CSV table of C-alpha atoms in Angstrom, one decimal:
chain,number,residue,atom,x,y,z
A,6,MET,CA,7.8,26.9,-7.4
A,7,VAL,CA,8.4,23.6,-9.1
A,8,ALA,CA,7.3,20.6,-7.1
A,9,THR,CA,10.3,18.1,-7.4
A,10,LEU,CA,9.5,14.6,-6.3
A,11,HIS,CA,10.8,13.5,-3.0
A,12,PRO,CA,13.2,10.5,-3.3
A,13,ARG,CA,10.7,8.3,-1.4
A,14,ASP,CA,8.1,9.0,-4.0
A,15,ALA,CA,10.4,8.8,-7.0
A,16,ALA,CA,11.7,5.4,-5.8
A,17,HIS,CA,8.4,3.9,-6.9
A,18,ILE,CA,9.0,5.0,-10.4
A,19,TYR,CA,12.5,3.7,-10.8
A,20,ALA,CA,11.9,0.4,-9.0
A,21,GLU,CA,9.0,-0.4,-11.4
A,22,ASP,CA,9.4,-2.8,-14.3
A,23,ASP,CA,7.2,-5.4,-16.1
A,24,ARG,CA,7.3,-7.7,-13.1
A,25,ASN,CA,7.0,-5.1,-10.4
A,26,GLN,CA,4.1,-2.7,-10.7
A,27,ALA,CA,3.8,0.3,-8.3
A,28,SER,CA,0.2,1.3,-8.0
A,29,VAL,CA,-2.6,1.5,-5.3
A,30,LEU,CA,-6.1,0.4,-5.9
A,31,ASP,CA,-8.9,1.8,-3.7
A,32,ALA,CA,-12.4,0.4,-4.4
A,33,TYR,CA,-15.7,2.1,-3.2
A,34,VAL,CA,-19.0,0.2,-3.3
A,35,LEU,CA,-21.8,2.4,-4.5
A,36,GLY,CA,-25.3,2.0,-3.2
A,37,ALA,CA,-28.3,1.6,-5.5
A,38,SER,CA,-29.0,4.9,-7.2
A,39,GLU,CA,-30.9,6.3,-10.2
A,40,HIS,CA,-28.1,8.8,-10.8
A,41,ASP,CA,-26.2,8.9,-14.1
A,42,LEU,CA,-23.2,6.6,-14.0
A,43,SER,CA,-22.4,7.0,-17.7
A,44,HIS,CA,-19.0,8.0,-18.9
A,45,SER,CA,-20.1,11.5,-19.7
A,46,GLY,CA,-22.1,11.9,-16.5
A,47,ILE,CA,-19.2,10.9,-14.3
A,48,CYS,CA,-16.8,13.2,-16.2
A,49,ALA,CA,-19.1,16.2,-15.8
A,50,TRP,CA,-19.7,15.4,-12.1
A,51,LEU,CA,-16.0,14.8,-11.3
A,52,GLU,CA,-14.2,17.5,-13.2
A,53,PRO,CA,-14.9,20.5,-10.9
A,54,ARG,CA,-13.8,18.3,-7.9
A,55,LEU,CA,-10.3,18.0,-9.3
A,56,ARG,CA,-9.5,21.6,-8.5
A,57,SER,CA,-9.1,20.8,-4.8
A,58,SER,CA,-6.0,18.7,-5.6
A,59,PRO,CA,-3.7,20.0,-8.3
A,60,ILE,CA,-1.8,16.8,-8.4
A,61,LEU,CA,-4.8,15.2,-10.1
A,62,THR,CA,-4.3,17.5,-13.2
A,63,SER,CA,-0.5,17.3,-13.2
A,64,ARG,CA,2.0,15.0,-14.8
A,65,LEU,CA,5.6,14.0,-14.3
A,66,SER,CA,8.2,16.1,-16.1
A,67,ARG,CA,11.6,14.4,-16.3
A,68,VAL,CA,14.9,16.1,-16.3
A,69,PRO,CA,17.0,15.4,-19.5
A,70,LEU,CA,19.4,12.5,-18.9
A,71,ASP,CA,17.7,11.9,-15.6
A,72,LEU,CA,20.2,14.2,-13.9
A,73,ASP,CA,17.8,15.0,-11.1
A,74,TYR,CA,14.4,13.9,-9.8
A,75,PRO,CA,11.3,14.6,-11.9
A,76,ALA,CA,8.8,17.2,-11.0
A,77,TRP,CA,5.0,17.6,-10.9
A,78,ASP,CA,4.0,20.0,-13.7
A,79,PRO,CA,0.5,21.0,-14.8
A,80,ASP,CA,-0.6,18.8,-17.7
A,81,PRO,CA,-1.5,21.2,-20.5
A,82,GLY,CA,-3.3,18.4,-22.4
A,83,PHE,CA,-5.2,17.1,-19.4
A,84,ALA,CA,-8.6,15.6,-20.5
A,85,ILE,CA,-10.7,14.0,-17.8
A,86,ALA,CA,-12.4,11.7,-20.3
A,87,GLU,CA,-9.1,9.9,-20.7
A,88,HIS,CA,-9.0,9.2,-16.9
A,89,VAL,CA,-12.5,7.7,-16.6
A,90,THR,CA,-13.6,4.3,-17.8
A,91,VAL,CA,-17.0,2.7,-17.3
A,92,VAL,CA,-17.3,-1.1,-17.6
A,93,GLU,CA,-20.5,-3.1,-17.4
A,94,VAL,CA,-19.5,-6.5,-16.1
A,95,GLY,CA,-20.9,-8.7,-18.8
A,96,ASN,CA,-21.1,-12.0,-16.8
A,97,PRO,CA,-22.1,-11.2,-13.3
A,98,GLY,CA,-20.0,-13.4,-11.0
A,99,LYS,CA,-16.7,-13.5,-9.2
A,100,GLU,CA,-14.5,-14.6,-12.1
A,101,SER,CA,-15.6,-11.8,-14.4
A,102,LEU,CA,-14.9,-9.0,-11.9
A,103,ARG,CA,-11.7,-10.8,-10.6
A,104,HIS,CA,-10.4,-10.8,-14.2
A,105,GLU,CA,-11.1,-7.1,-14.5
A,106,LEU,CA,-9.4,-6.2,-11.2
A,107,GLY,CA,-6.5,-8.6,-11.8
A,108,GLY,CA,-5.9,-6.8,-15.1
A,109,LEU,CA,-5.8,-3.4,-13.4
A,110,LEU,CA,-3.2,-4.7,-10.9
A,111,ALA,CA,-1.0,-6.1,-13.6
A,112,SER,CA,-1.2,-3.2,-16.1
A,113,PRO,CA,1.4,-0.3,-15.9
A,114,MET,CA,0.2,3.3,-15.6
A,115,ASP,CA,1.0,5.8,-18.3
A,116,LEU,CA,3.3,8.3,-16.6
A,117,SER,CA,3.2,10.7,-19.5
A,118,VAL,CA,-0.2,11.9,-18.2
A,119,SER,CA,-1.6,12.4,-14.7
A,120,PRO,CA,-1.0,9.1,-12.9
A,121,TRP,CA,-4.5,8.2,-11.8
A,122,HIS,CA,-7.6,6.6,-13.3
A,123,LEU,CA,-11.2,6.0,-12.2
A,124,TYR,CA,-12.9,2.8,-13.3
A,125,VAL,CA,-16.6,2.3,-12.6
A,126,PHE,CA,-17.8,-1.3,-12.8
A,127,THR,CA,-21.6,-1.7,-13.0
A,128,ASN,CA,-23.8,-4.8,-12.7
A,129,VAL,CA,-21.8,-6.2,-9.8
A,130,ARG,CA,-24.4,-7.0,-7.1
A,131,GLY,CA,-23.7,-10.3,-5.4
A,132,VAL,CA,-20.0,-10.3,-6.5
A,133,LEU,CA,-17.1,-10.3,-4.0
A,134,GLY,CA,-19.6,-10.0,-1.2
A,135,ILE,CA,-21.2,-6.9,-2.6
A,136,THR,CA,-24.8,-7.0,-1.4
A,137,GLU,CA,-25.8,-3.4,-0.9
A,138,GLY,CA,-24.7,-1.9,-4.2
A,139,ASP,CA,-24.9,-2.2,-7.9
A,140,ALA,CA,-21.5,-0.7,-8.9
A,141,ILE,CA,-18.0,-0.1,-7.6
A,142,ALA,CA,-15.7,2.8,-8.3
A,143,VAL,CA,-12.1,1.8,-8.4
A,144,LEU,CA,-9.4,4.5,-8.1
A,145,LYS,CA,-6.0,3.5,-9.4
A,146,PHE,CA,-3.1,5.7,-8.5
A,147,HIS,CA,0.6,5.3,-9.2
A,148,HIS,CA,2.5,4.9,-6.0
A,149,SER,CA,4.6,8.1,-6.8
A,150,VAL,CA,1.4,10.1,-6.0
A,151,GLY,CA,1.5,8.8,-2.4
A,152,ASP,CA,0.9,5.9,0.0
A,153,ALA,CA,-2.5,4.4,0.8
A,154,MET,CA,-3.3,7.2,3.3
A,155,THR,CA,-2.5,9.9,0.7
A,156,THR,CA,-4.7,8.2,-1.9
A,157,ALA,CA,-7.5,7.8,0.7
A,158,GLU,CA,-7.3,11.6,1.3
A,159,LEU,CA,-7.5,12.2,-2.5
A,160,ALA,CA,-10.5,10.0,-2.8
A,161,GLU,CA,-12.2,11.9,0.0
A,162,ARG,CA,-11.6,15.2,-1.9
A,163,MET,CA,-12.9,13.7,-5.1
A,164,PHE,CA,-16.0,12.0,-3.7
A,165,GLY,CA,-16.7,14.3,-0.7
A,166,SER,CA,-19.4,16.9,-0.4
A,167,ARG,CA,-17.2,19.9,-0.7
A,168,ILE,CA,-16.0,21.4,-4.0
A,169,ASP,CA,-13.4,24.0,-3.6
A,170,GLY,CA,-10.0,25.1,-5.0
A,171,THR,CA,-8.0,24.6,-1.8
A,172,ASP,CA,-4.3,24.0,-2.5
A,173,ASP,CA,-3.1,21.3,0.0
A,174,PRO,CA,0.6,20.5,-0.2
A,175,ALA,CA,-0.1,17.1,1.4
A,176,VAL,CA,-1.8,15.9,-1.8
A,177,GLY,CA,0.2,17.8,-4.3
A,178,PRO,CA,1.1,21.5,-4.6
A,179,ALA,CA,0.4,23.5,-7.7
A,180,THR,CA,3.4,24.0,-9.9
A,181,GLN,CA,4.6,26.0,-12.8
A,182,VAL,CA,5.4,24.5,-16.2
A,183,ASN,CA,9.0,23.2,-15.9
A,184,SER,CA,10.7,23.4,-19.3
A,185,ARG,CA,13.3,20.7,-20.0
A,186,LEU,CA,16.0,23.3,-20.6
A,187,VAL,CA,15.3,25.1,-17.3
A,188,ALA,CA,15.2,21.7,-15.5
A,189,LEU,CA,18.5,20.7,-17.0
A,190,VAL,CA,20.3,23.9,-16.1
A,191,ARG,CA,18.9,23.6,-12.5
A,192,ALA,CA,20.1,20.0,-12.2
A,193,ILE,CA,23.6,20.9,-13.4
A,194,ALA,CA,23.8,23.9,-11.1
A,195,THR,CA,22.7,22.0,-8.0
A,196,ALA,CA,24.7,18.9,-8.6
A,197,PRO,CA,27.6,19.9,-6.4
A,198,HIS,CA,25.2,20.7,-3.6
A,199,ALA,CA,23.4,17.3,-4.1
A,200,ILE,CA,26.7,15.4,-3.8
A,201,ILE,CA,27.7,17.3,-0.7
A,202,ARG,CA,24.3,16.7,0.8
A,203,PHE,CA,24.6,13.0,0.1
A,204,GLY,CA,28.0,12.9,1.7
A,205,MET,CA,26.7,14.6,4.8
A,206,GLY,CA,23.7,12.1,4.8
A,207,MET,CA,26.2,9.2,4.7
A,208,ARG,CA,28.1,10.7,7.6
A,209,ASP,CA,25.0,11.2,9.7
A,210,SER,CA,23.8,7.7,8.9
A,211,ARG,CA,27.0,6.1,10.1
A,212,ARG,CA,26.8,8.1,13.4
A,213,ALA,CA,23.2,6.9,13.8
A,214,GLN,CA,24.3,3.3,13.2
A,215,ARG,CA,26.8,3.5,16.0
A,216,LYS,CA,24.2,4.9,18.3
A,217,LEU,CA,21.7,2.3,17.2
A,218,ARG,CA,24.1,-0.5,18.1
A,219,ASP,CA,24.5,1.0,21.6
A,220,LYS,CA,20.7,1.0,22.0
A,221,VAL,CA,20.4,-2.6,20.9
A,222,ASP,CA,23.3,-3.7,23.2
A,223,VAL,CA,21.5,-2.2,26.3
A,224,ARG,CA,18.2,-3.6,25.1
A,225,GLU,CA,16.7,-0.2,24.7
A,226,LEU,CA,15.6,-1.2,21.3
A,227,ALA,CA,15.0,-4.6,19.6
A,228,LEU,CA,15.7,-5.3,15.9
A,229,PRO,CA,13.7,-7.8,13.9
A,230,PRO,CA,15.3,-10.7,12.0
A,231,THR,CA,17.1,-9.5,8.8
A,232,ALA,CA,15.6,-12.5,6.9
A,233,TRP,CA,12.9,-15.1,7.2
A,234,PRO,CA,12.4,-18.6,5.9
A,235,LYS,CA,11.0,-18.7,2.3
A,236,THR,CA,7.5,-20.0,1.8
A,237,ARG,CA,5.5,-20.8,-1.4
A,238,PHE,CA,4.3,-17.2,-1.3
A,239,ASN,CA,7.8,-15.9,-2.0
A,240,VAL,CA,7.9,-16.5,-5.7
A,241,MET,CA,9.0,-14.8,-8.8
A,242,PHE,CA,5.9,-13.1,-10.0
A,243,SER,CA,4.3,-15.0,-12.9
A,244,GLY,CA,2.5,-11.9,-14.2
A,245,SER,CA,-0.9,-13.3,-13.4
A,246,SER,CA,-2.8,-12.6,-10.1
A,247,VAL,CA,-6.1,-13.6,-8.5
A,248,VAL,CA,-8.0,-11.5,-6.1
A,249,ASP,CA,-10.8,-11.9,-3.5
A,250,VAL,CA,-12.4,-9.8,-0.8
A,251,VAL,CA,-13.4,-11.1,2.6
A,252,SER,CA,-15.6,-9.1,4.9
A,253,PHE,CA,-15.9,-9.2,8.7
A,254,ASP,CA,-18.2,-7.4,11.2
A,255,LEU,CA,-16.2,-4.5,12.5
A,256,ALA,CA,-18.1,-4.6,15.8
A,257,ALA,CA,-17.1,-8.2,16.3
A,258,VAL,CA,-13.5,-7.3,15.7
A,259,ARG,CA,-13.7,-4.5,18.2
A,260,GLN,CA,-15.3,-6.8,20.7
A,261,ILE,CA,-12.1,-8.9,20.7
A,262,CYS,CA,-10.1,-5.7,21.4
A,263,ARG,CA,-12.3,-4.9,24.4
A,264,ARG,CA,-11.8,-8.4,25.7
A,265,MET,CA,-8.1,-8.1,25.5
A,266,PRO,CA,-7.0,-4.6,26.6
A,267,GLY,CA,-4.3,-2.9,24.6
A,268,VAL,CA,-4.9,-5.1,21.5
A,269,THR,CA,-5.7,-3.2,18.3
A,270,VAL,CA,-7.8,-3.9,15.3
A,271,ASN,CA,-4.6,-4.3,13.3
A,272,ASP,CA,-3.4,-6.9,15.8
A,273,VAL,CA,-6.6,-8.9,15.4
A,274,VAL,CA,-6.5,-8.8,11.6
A,275,MET,CA,-2.8,-9.8,11.5
A,276,THR,CA,-3.7,-12.8,13.8
A,277,VAL,CA,-6.5,-13.8,11.5
A,278,ILE,CA,-4.2,-13.7,8.4
A,279,ALA,CA,-1.4,-15.5,10.2
A,280,GLY,CA,-3.8,-18.3,11.2
A,281,ALA,CA,-5.0,-18.7,7.6
A,282,MET,CA,-1.5,-18.7,6.2
A,283,SER,CA,-0.3,-21.3,8.7
A,284,THR,CA,-3.2,-23.6,8.0
A,285,TYR,CA,-2.8,-23.3,4.3
A,286,LEU,CA,0.9,-24.1,4.5
A,287,GLU,CA,0.2,-27.0,6.8
A,288,GLU,CA,-2.3,-28.4,4.4
A,289,LYS,CA,0.4,-28.3,1.7
A,290,GLY,CA,3.0,-29.9,4.0
A,291,GLU,CA,5.1,-26.7,3.6
A,292,HIS,CA,4.9,-24.9,7.0
A,293,PRO,CA,8.3,-23.4,7.7
A,294,GLU,CA,10.3,-24.9,10.6
A,295,GLY,CA,11.3,-21.4,11.7
A,296,PRO,CA,9.3,-18.2,12.2
A,297,MET,CA,7.1,-16.6,9.5
A,298,GLY,CA,7.2,-12.9,9.0
A,299,ALA,CA,5.2,-10.1,7.4
A,300,LYS,CA,5.9,-6.7,6.0
A,301,VAL,CA,3.6,-4.1,7.6
A,302,PRO,CA,3.7,-0.4,6.5
A,303,ILE,CA,3.8,1.9,9.6
A,304,SER,CA,2.7,5.5,9.1
A,305,LEU,CA,5.4,8.1,10.1
A,306,ARG,CA,3.0,11.1,10.0
A,307,LYS,CA,3.0,11.5,13.8
A,308,VAL,CA,6.8,11.2,14.2
A,309,GLU,CA,8.4,13.2,11.4
A,310,GLU,CA,8.0,16.2,9.2
A,311,SER,CA,8.5,15.4,5.5
A,312,ASP,CA,7.7,16.6,2.0
A,313,ALA,CA,7.2,13.1,0.9
A,314,ASN,CA,3.7,11.8,0.0
A,315,ASN,CA,4.8,8.2,0.8
A,316,ARG,CA,5.3,8.6,4.6
A,317,PHE,CA,5.7,5.1,6.0
A,318,ALA,CA,8.3,2.7,7.2
A,319,LEU,CA,8.2,-1.1,6.6
A,320,ALA,CA,8.0,-3.0,9.8
A,321,SER,CA,9.0,-6.7,9.8
A,322,VAL,CA,6.7,-8.6,12.1
A,323,ASP,CA,6.9,-12.1,13.4
A,324,LEU,CA,3.5,-13.8,12.8
A,325,GLY,CA,3.8,-16.2,15.7
A,326,ALA,CA,3.9,-19.4,13.6
A,327,HIS,CA,4.9,-21.3,16.7
A,328,ALA,CA,1.7,-20.4,18.7
A,329,THR,CA,-0.4,-23.3,19.8
A,330,ASP,CA,-3.7,-21.4,19.6
A,331,GLN,CA,-5.2,-18.2,18.3
A,332,ARG,CA,-5.2,-16.3,21.6
A,333,LYS,CA,-1.6,-16.9,22.2
A,334,ARG,CA,-0.8,-15.9,18.6
A,335,LEU,CA,-2.7,-12.6,19.1
A,336,GLU,CA,-0.8,-11.9,22.3
A,337,PHE,CA,2.5,-12.6,20.5
A,338,ILE,CA,1.7,-10.5,17.5
A,339,HIS,CA,0.5,-7.6,19.7
A,340,THR,CA,3.9,-7.6,21.5
A,341,ALA,CA,5.8,-7.9,18.2
A,342,MET,CA,3.9,-5.0,16.7
A,343,LEU,CA,4.6,-2.8,19.7
A,344,SER,CA,8.3,-3.6,19.3
A,345,GLU,CA,8.3,-2.8,15.6
A,346,LYS,CA,6.2,0.4,16.0
A,347,ALA,CA,8.8,1.6,18.6
A,348,ARG,CA,11.6,0.8,16.3
A,349,CYS,CA,10.1,2.5,13.2
A,350,ALA,CA,9.4,5.6,15.3
A,351,ASP,CA,12.8,5.7,17.0
A,352,GLU,CA,14.8,8.8,16.1
A,353,THR,CA,18.0,6.9,15.8
A,354,VAL,CA,16.5,4.4,13.3
A,355,ARG,CA,15.1,7.3,11.3
A,356,GLY,CA,18.6,8.8,11.3
A,357,VAL,CA,20.1,5.5,9.9
A,358,GLU,CA,17.6,5.5,7.1
A,359,GLY,CA,17.7,9.2,6.5
A,360,VAL,CA,20.5,8.8,4.0
A,361,GLY,CA,17.8,7.7,1.6
A,362,GLU,CA,16.4,11.2,1.7
A,363,THR,CA,19.7,12.5,0.2
A,364,VAL,CA,20.6,10.0,-2.4
A,365,PRO,CA,21.1,11.5,-5.9
A,366,LEU,CA,18.9,10.0,-8.6
A,367,VAL,CA,21.8,8.7,-10.6
A,368,LEU,CA,22.9,6.6,-7.6
A,369,MET,CA,19.3,5.5,-6.9
A,370,LYS,CA,18.9,4.2,-10.5
A,371,LEU,CA,22.2,2.3,-10.2
A,372,MET,CA,21.1,0.7,-7.0
A,373,MET,CA,17.8,-0.4,-8.7
A,374,VAL,CA,19.8,-2.0,-11.6
A,375,VAL,CA,22.0,-3.9,-9.2
A,376,HIS,CA,19.0,-5.1,-7.2
A,377,ARG,CA,17.2,-6.4,-10.3
A,378,ARG,CA,20.2,-8.3,-11.4
A,379,SER,CA,20.7,-9.9,-8.0
A,380,ALA,CA,17.0,-10.8,-7.6
A,381,ARG,CA,16.5,-13.2,-10.5
A,382,GLU,CA,15.7,-16.0,-8.1
A,383,ILE,CA,14.3,-16.2,-4.5
A,384,PRO,CA,16.9,-17.2,-1.8
A,385,ASP,CA,16.0,-19.6,1.0
A,386,MET,CA,15.9,-16.7,3.4
A,387,VAL,CA,14.0,-13.6,2.4
A,388,ALA,CA,13.8,-10.0,3.7
A,389,GLY,CA,10.6,-8.8,5.3
A,390,GLY,CA,8.7,-12.1,5.3
A,391,SER,CA,6.1,-14.0,3.4
A,392,THR,CA,3.4,-11.4,2.9
A,393,MET,CA,2.5,-7.8,3.1
A,394,ILE,CA,-0.3,-6.6,5.4
A,395,SER,CA,-1.4,-3.0,4.8
A,396,ASN,CA,-4.1,-1.5,7.1
A,397,VAL,CA,-5.7,1.9,6.2
A,398,ARG,CA,-8.8,3.1,8.0
A,399,ARG,CA,-10.9,5.3,5.7
A,400,SER,CA,-12.7,8.4,6.7
A,401,ASP,CA,-16.2,8.4,8.1
A,402,ALA,CA,-17.1,11.3,5.8
A,403,ALA,CA,-20.1,10.8,3.6
A,404,LEU,CA,-18.9,10.0,0.1
A,405,THR,CA,-20.8,9.8,-3.2
A,406,VAL,CA,-20.2,9.2,-6.9
A,407,CYS,CA,-22.7,11.1,-9.1
A,408,GLY,CA,-25.0,11.0,-6.1
A,409,ALA,CA,-24.7,7.3,-5.5
A,410,PRO,CA,-23.6,6.8,-1.8
A,411,VAL,CA,-20.5,4.9,-0.9
A,412,VAL,CA,-21.7,2.0,1.3
A,413,GLY,CA,-18.6,-0.1,1.5
A,414,GLY,CA,-15.1,-0.5,0.2
A,415,PHE,CA,-11.9,-2.5,-0.1
A,416,GLY,CA,-8.3,-2.1,-1.4
A,417,LEU,CA,-5.9,-4.3,-3.4
A,418,LEU,CA,-2.1,-4.4,-3.5
A,419,THR,CA,0.0,-5.2,-6.5
A,420,LEU,CA,2.4,-8.1,-6.5
A,421,ALA,CA,6.1,-8.2,-7.2
A,422,ASP,CA,9.0,-10.7,-7.3
A,423,GLY,CA,9.2,-12.2,-3.9
A,424,ASN,CA,5.8,-10.9,-2.9
A,425,GLY,CA,3.2,-13.5,-4.1
A,426,LEU,CA,0.6,-12.9,-1.4
A,427,ASN,CA,-0.5,-9.5,-0.2
A,428,HIS,CA,-3.4,-8.2,2.0
A,429,PHE,CA,-5.0,-4.8,2.1
A,430,VAL,CA,-7.1,-4.2,5.2
A,431,THR,CA,-9.6,-1.3,5.4
A,432,SER,CA,-12.9,-0.5,7.1
A,433,VAL,CA,-15.9,1.5,5.8
A,434,GLY,CA,-19.0,1.8,7.9
A,435,ARG,CA,-19.9,-1.5,9.7
A,436,ASP,CA,-17.5,-3.7,7.7
A,437,LEU,CA,-13.8,-4.5,7.8
A,438,THR,CA,-12.5,-6.0,4.6
A,439,ILE,CA,-9.4,-7.9,3.7
A,440,GLY,CA,-8.5,-7.6,0.0
A,441,VAL,CA,-6.3,-10.5,-1.0
A,442,THR,CA,-4.0,-10.5,-4.0
A,443,ALA,CA,-2.1,-13.6,-4.9
A,444,ASP,CA,0.1,-15.0,-7.6
A,445,VAL,CA,-1.9,-17.8,-9.3
A,446,GLY,CA,1.0,-20.2,-8.9
A,447,ALA,CA,1.5,-19.4,-5.2
A,448,LEU,CA,-2.2,-19.6,-4.2
A,449,PRO,CA,-4.3,-21.2,-6.9
A,450,GLU,CA,-7.2,-22.0,-4.5
A,451,ILE,CA,-8.0,-18.4,-3.4
A,452,ASP,CA,-11.6,-19.3,-2.5
A,453,HIS,CA,-10.3,-21.9,-0.1
A,454,TYR,CA,-7.9,-19.4,1.4
A,455,SER,CA,-10.7,-16.9,1.9
A,456,ASP,CA,-12.6,-19.7,3.8
A,457,LEU,CA,-9.5,-20.2,5.9
A,458,LEU,CA,-9.5,-16.5,6.8
A,459,ARG,CA,-13.1,-16.8,8.0
A,460,GLU,CA,-12.3,-20.0,9.9
A,461,SER,CA,-9.3,-18.3,11.5
A,462,PHE,CA,-11.4,-15.4,12.7
A,463,ALA,CA,-14.0,-17.8,14.2
A,464,GLN,CA,-11.2,-19.7,16.0
A,465,LEU,CA,-9.9,-16.4,17.4
A,466,VAL,CA,-13.4,-15.4,18.7
A,467,ASP,CA,-13.7,-18.8,20.3
A,468,ALA,CA,-10.3,-18.6,21.9
A,469,VAL,CA,-10.9,-15.2,23.3
A,470,ASP,CA,-14.4,-16.1,24.6
A,471,GLU,CA,-13.2,-19.4,26.1
A,472,PRO,CA,-14.3,-19.5,29.8
A,473,GLY,CA,-11.5,-19.1,32.3
A,474,ARG,CA,-9.2,-17.2,30.0
C-alpha cells in the first residue's frame, strides 16, 4: 500500500521557499568516548538501525502535475554515506559552531532523497555550554517527516539499544514503489471523490463554526486574540540567523512547580522567556503598549486519531507583558495556557479546522501562492505573536552513537518571514535547555539575550521564594 502524505505533513513542503525553511534540528551531546566517530565508523554502526523505521530509507515521490499529494516510496538509490557528515570544528568556540548550526538551519533539504541527515561535530568541548562531551550529533529532518515528537521517536530508534525491523506506522510505514504513471492514473480516478470530500469538509466546518460561536457566547470556551502588536522580532527573514543554547537545572525548575501547585515546567519556561523578551524590548525602548503573544505547539496525540506525523495545533498564548513581577506573570501564563490547551483539544475547534484534512493539493498550492504574495511586508498586527516556543521532552532511554553515550541535548527551530525569534525547549537528564534561534537583524546581541534568560529565571526563583507569598 502506497503511503500518501497527509495534508498536514505535505503543507510543510509546499509552504517552503528560500525564506521559509521547514526542518527540525535535534542535537545530542556525546560523552567522552574512545569509540570510532569517523564517517565510515558511523555509517557502519547506523545502517542496521535504519531498518526499524522505513521512512529513513524512503523518499518523496510526486504525482505528475502535482494532481495529488506525494507519497513515501523506498529510495532505490539510498546510500547511508550521503546522509552522514562528520565535521571537526576547526576553531573551538561559540562562533565557529554557531556558524555551522546557523548554516544547517538556513540550508534547504534535498527532497529527491530521504529527507534526513546526521551531522557529527567533534572538538566542541566548552562550546555552547557543553562541558561533559567532546562531540554533538545533530539530526536534521524535513518537517514533512513529522513534528518534533515524531523526530524524537526516530532519534530514539536510531540511537537506542534495540536493533530490529519493526514496522511502526507512527514513524513511517513501508511502501511499494509508486510509478509515476500509476500515481497519475490513481490521482485522476480519485479526483471526483477528493472534490466531494472537500465539499463535505467545508460543510462540516461551517456547522462547527456555528457551534463554536455558541460556545464562545455562553463562555464555555475562550478564543485568543486573532492578532498581536508587532515587535522587532516580527521581521522579514534576512536569511542569516544566530543561535545559542541556555541550560538550566531541571530540578530547580521543578522546585518552582512544587511551590506553585498546578504550574507545569512549560509554564515556568514560558515565563522565563517572556521576562527576557520584555526586558530586551524595554532596553530598546520598543516594548509594545498592548499584549505580547507567542505561538506554542500543542500535541494532539491524546485527543485525536490521525495518520499525520505532524500532530499538533498552534496555540496563541498571552505572555503577560503587563505583569508587574515574575510570579504574577507565571500565574497569568499558567491560566492562559490552560485556556489554550482546552481550546486546542475542543472537539468543535477540531471540527472547524478539520477542513484542512480534506483540502485538495491543487487548492493548497494556490493558497500558498496567495499567502506569499500577501506577506511581502509585516503588518502592525501579526497572527500568533512575537515568537514560537516549542517544548518537547525527550525519552529517558539510554542513547548512544557508536558507543558514545548521549549526556545532553538541545533543539533549534528554523526562522521564517514574521518569525525572527524562536525557542526550542527540551530536557535530557538533569538539564533543561532553551535553544534560541534569531534573525541577526532582530536580535544582534544574542549573548546578552541569553544572559537575560538567566536573569529572568533568577528573578522568578526569587519571586516564588519570597516570604509571605
